[in-house]
mmCIF file of C-alpha atoms in Angstrom:
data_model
loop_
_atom_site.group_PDB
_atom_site.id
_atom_site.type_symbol
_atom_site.label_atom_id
_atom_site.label_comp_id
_atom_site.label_asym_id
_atom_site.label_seq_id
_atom_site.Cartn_x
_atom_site.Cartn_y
_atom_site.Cartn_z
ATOM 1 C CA UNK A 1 90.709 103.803 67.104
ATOM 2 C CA UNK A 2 91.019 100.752 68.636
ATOM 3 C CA UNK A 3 87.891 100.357 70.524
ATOM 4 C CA UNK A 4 85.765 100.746 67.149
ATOM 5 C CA UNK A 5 87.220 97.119 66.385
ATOM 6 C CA UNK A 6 84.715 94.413 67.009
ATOM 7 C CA UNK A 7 86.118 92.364 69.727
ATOM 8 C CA UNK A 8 89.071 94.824 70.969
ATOM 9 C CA UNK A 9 87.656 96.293 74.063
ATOM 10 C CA UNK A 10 89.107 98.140 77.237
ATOM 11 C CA UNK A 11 91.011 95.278 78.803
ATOM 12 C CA UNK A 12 92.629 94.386 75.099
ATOM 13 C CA UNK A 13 93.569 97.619 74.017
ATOM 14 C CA UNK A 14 94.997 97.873 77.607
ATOM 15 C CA UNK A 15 97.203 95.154 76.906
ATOM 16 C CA UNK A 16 97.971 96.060 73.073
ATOM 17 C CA UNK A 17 99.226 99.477 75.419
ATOM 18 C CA UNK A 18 101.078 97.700 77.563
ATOM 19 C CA UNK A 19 102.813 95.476 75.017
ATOM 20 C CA UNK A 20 103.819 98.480 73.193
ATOM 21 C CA UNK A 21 104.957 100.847 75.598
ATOM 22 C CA UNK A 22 105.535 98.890 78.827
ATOM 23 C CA UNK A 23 107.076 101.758 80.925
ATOM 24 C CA UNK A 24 103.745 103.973 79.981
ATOM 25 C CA UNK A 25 101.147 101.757 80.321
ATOM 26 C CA UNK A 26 100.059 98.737 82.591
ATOM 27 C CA UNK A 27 97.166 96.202 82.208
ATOM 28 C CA UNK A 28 93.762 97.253 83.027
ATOM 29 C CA UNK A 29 91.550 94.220 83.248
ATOM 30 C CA UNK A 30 88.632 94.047 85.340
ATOM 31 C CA UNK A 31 90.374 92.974 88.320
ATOM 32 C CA UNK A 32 92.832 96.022 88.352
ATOM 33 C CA UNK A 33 89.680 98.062 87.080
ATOM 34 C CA UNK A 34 87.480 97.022 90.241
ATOM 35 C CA UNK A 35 91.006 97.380 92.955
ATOM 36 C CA UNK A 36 91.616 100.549 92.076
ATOM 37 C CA UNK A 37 87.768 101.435 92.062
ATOM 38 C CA UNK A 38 88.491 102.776 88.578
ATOM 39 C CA UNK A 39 85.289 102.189 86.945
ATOM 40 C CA UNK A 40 84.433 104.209 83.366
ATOM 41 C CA UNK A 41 86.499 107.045 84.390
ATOM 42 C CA UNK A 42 88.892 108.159 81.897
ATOM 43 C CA UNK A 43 91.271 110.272 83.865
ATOM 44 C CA UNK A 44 92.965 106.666 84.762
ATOM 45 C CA UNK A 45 96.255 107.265 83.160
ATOM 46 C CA UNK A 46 96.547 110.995 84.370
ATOM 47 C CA UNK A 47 95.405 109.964 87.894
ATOM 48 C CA UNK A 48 98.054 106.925 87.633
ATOM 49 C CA UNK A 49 101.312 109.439 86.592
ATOM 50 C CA UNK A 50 100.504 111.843 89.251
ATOM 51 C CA UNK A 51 100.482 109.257 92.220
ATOM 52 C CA UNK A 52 103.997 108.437 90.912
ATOM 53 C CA UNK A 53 105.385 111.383 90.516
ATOM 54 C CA UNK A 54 103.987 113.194 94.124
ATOM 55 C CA UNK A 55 106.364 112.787 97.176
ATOM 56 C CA UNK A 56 109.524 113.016 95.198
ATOM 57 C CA UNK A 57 108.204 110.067 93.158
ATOM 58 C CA UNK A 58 107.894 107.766 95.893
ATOM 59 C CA UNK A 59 105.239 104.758 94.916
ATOM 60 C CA UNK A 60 107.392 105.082 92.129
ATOM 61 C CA UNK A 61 110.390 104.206 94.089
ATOM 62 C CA UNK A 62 108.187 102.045 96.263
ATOM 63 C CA UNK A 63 107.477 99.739 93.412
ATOM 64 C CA UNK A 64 111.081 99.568 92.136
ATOM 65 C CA UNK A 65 111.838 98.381 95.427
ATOM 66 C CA UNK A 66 109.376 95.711 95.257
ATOM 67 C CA UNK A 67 110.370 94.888 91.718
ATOM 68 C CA UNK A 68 114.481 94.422 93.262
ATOM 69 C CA UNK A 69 112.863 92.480 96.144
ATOM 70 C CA UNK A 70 111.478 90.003 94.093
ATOM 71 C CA UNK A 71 114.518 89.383 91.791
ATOM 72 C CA UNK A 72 112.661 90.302 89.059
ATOM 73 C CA UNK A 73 114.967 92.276 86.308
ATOM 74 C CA UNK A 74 114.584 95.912 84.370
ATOM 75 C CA UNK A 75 113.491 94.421 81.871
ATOM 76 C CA UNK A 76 109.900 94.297 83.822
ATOM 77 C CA UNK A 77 108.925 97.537 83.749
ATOM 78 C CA UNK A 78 108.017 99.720 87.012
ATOM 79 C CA UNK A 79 104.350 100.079 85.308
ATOM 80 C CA UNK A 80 103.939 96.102 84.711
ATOM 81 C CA UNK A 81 104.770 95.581 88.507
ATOM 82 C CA UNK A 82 102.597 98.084 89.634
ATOM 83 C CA UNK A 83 99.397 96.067 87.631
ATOM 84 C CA UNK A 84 100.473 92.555 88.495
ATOM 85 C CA UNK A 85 100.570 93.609 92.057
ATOM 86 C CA UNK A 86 97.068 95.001 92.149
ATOM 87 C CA UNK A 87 95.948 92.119 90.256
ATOM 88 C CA UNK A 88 97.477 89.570 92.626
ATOM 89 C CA UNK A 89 95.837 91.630 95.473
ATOM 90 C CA UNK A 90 92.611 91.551 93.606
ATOM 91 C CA UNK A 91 92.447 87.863 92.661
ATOM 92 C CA UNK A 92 93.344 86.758 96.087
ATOM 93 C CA UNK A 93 96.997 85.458 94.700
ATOM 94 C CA UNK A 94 99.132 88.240 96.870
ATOM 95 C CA UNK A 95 101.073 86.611 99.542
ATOM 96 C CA UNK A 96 102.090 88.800 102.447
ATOM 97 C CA UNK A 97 104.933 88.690 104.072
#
């Protein structure tokens, strides 16, 4: 529905997504797109709820770890951590530790 909008493509309706349900969907730009080696699949959001569910839900857990580590609140949703880390990774901005 969204994509047959002139000027809404992937990374916008992504973000529309995210917006609206941020504990369902995260950003997919072309940075998080080209980390995760994603490409034009469209099994994405399938692939993405079974890595956080397998081992007892533990990239889930992983992630809300992170999130508590970095101070940042519930309010930021498991899902919006997971894309801003892959995008900081991407983009060169992830600082290790």
């Amino acid at each position: 529905m969204l994509r047959s909008n002139r000027g809404v493509g992937p990374t916008k309706t992504s973000k529309l997504l995210a917006r609206k349900r941020p504990h369902l969907f995260p950003v997919l730009d072309s940075i998080v797109t080209r980390e995760l080696s994603h490409g034009n699949r469209t099994d994405f959001y399938v692939t993405l709820r079974e890595h956080l569910r397998n081992d007892d839900r533990a990239l889930w857990r992983h992630l809300r770890d992170v999130r508590e580590h970095a101070g940042v609140g519930s309010d930021i949703s498991v899902i919006r951590c997971f894309d801003i880390l892959v995008w900081m990774a991407g983009s060169g901005r992830l600082i290790s530790s």
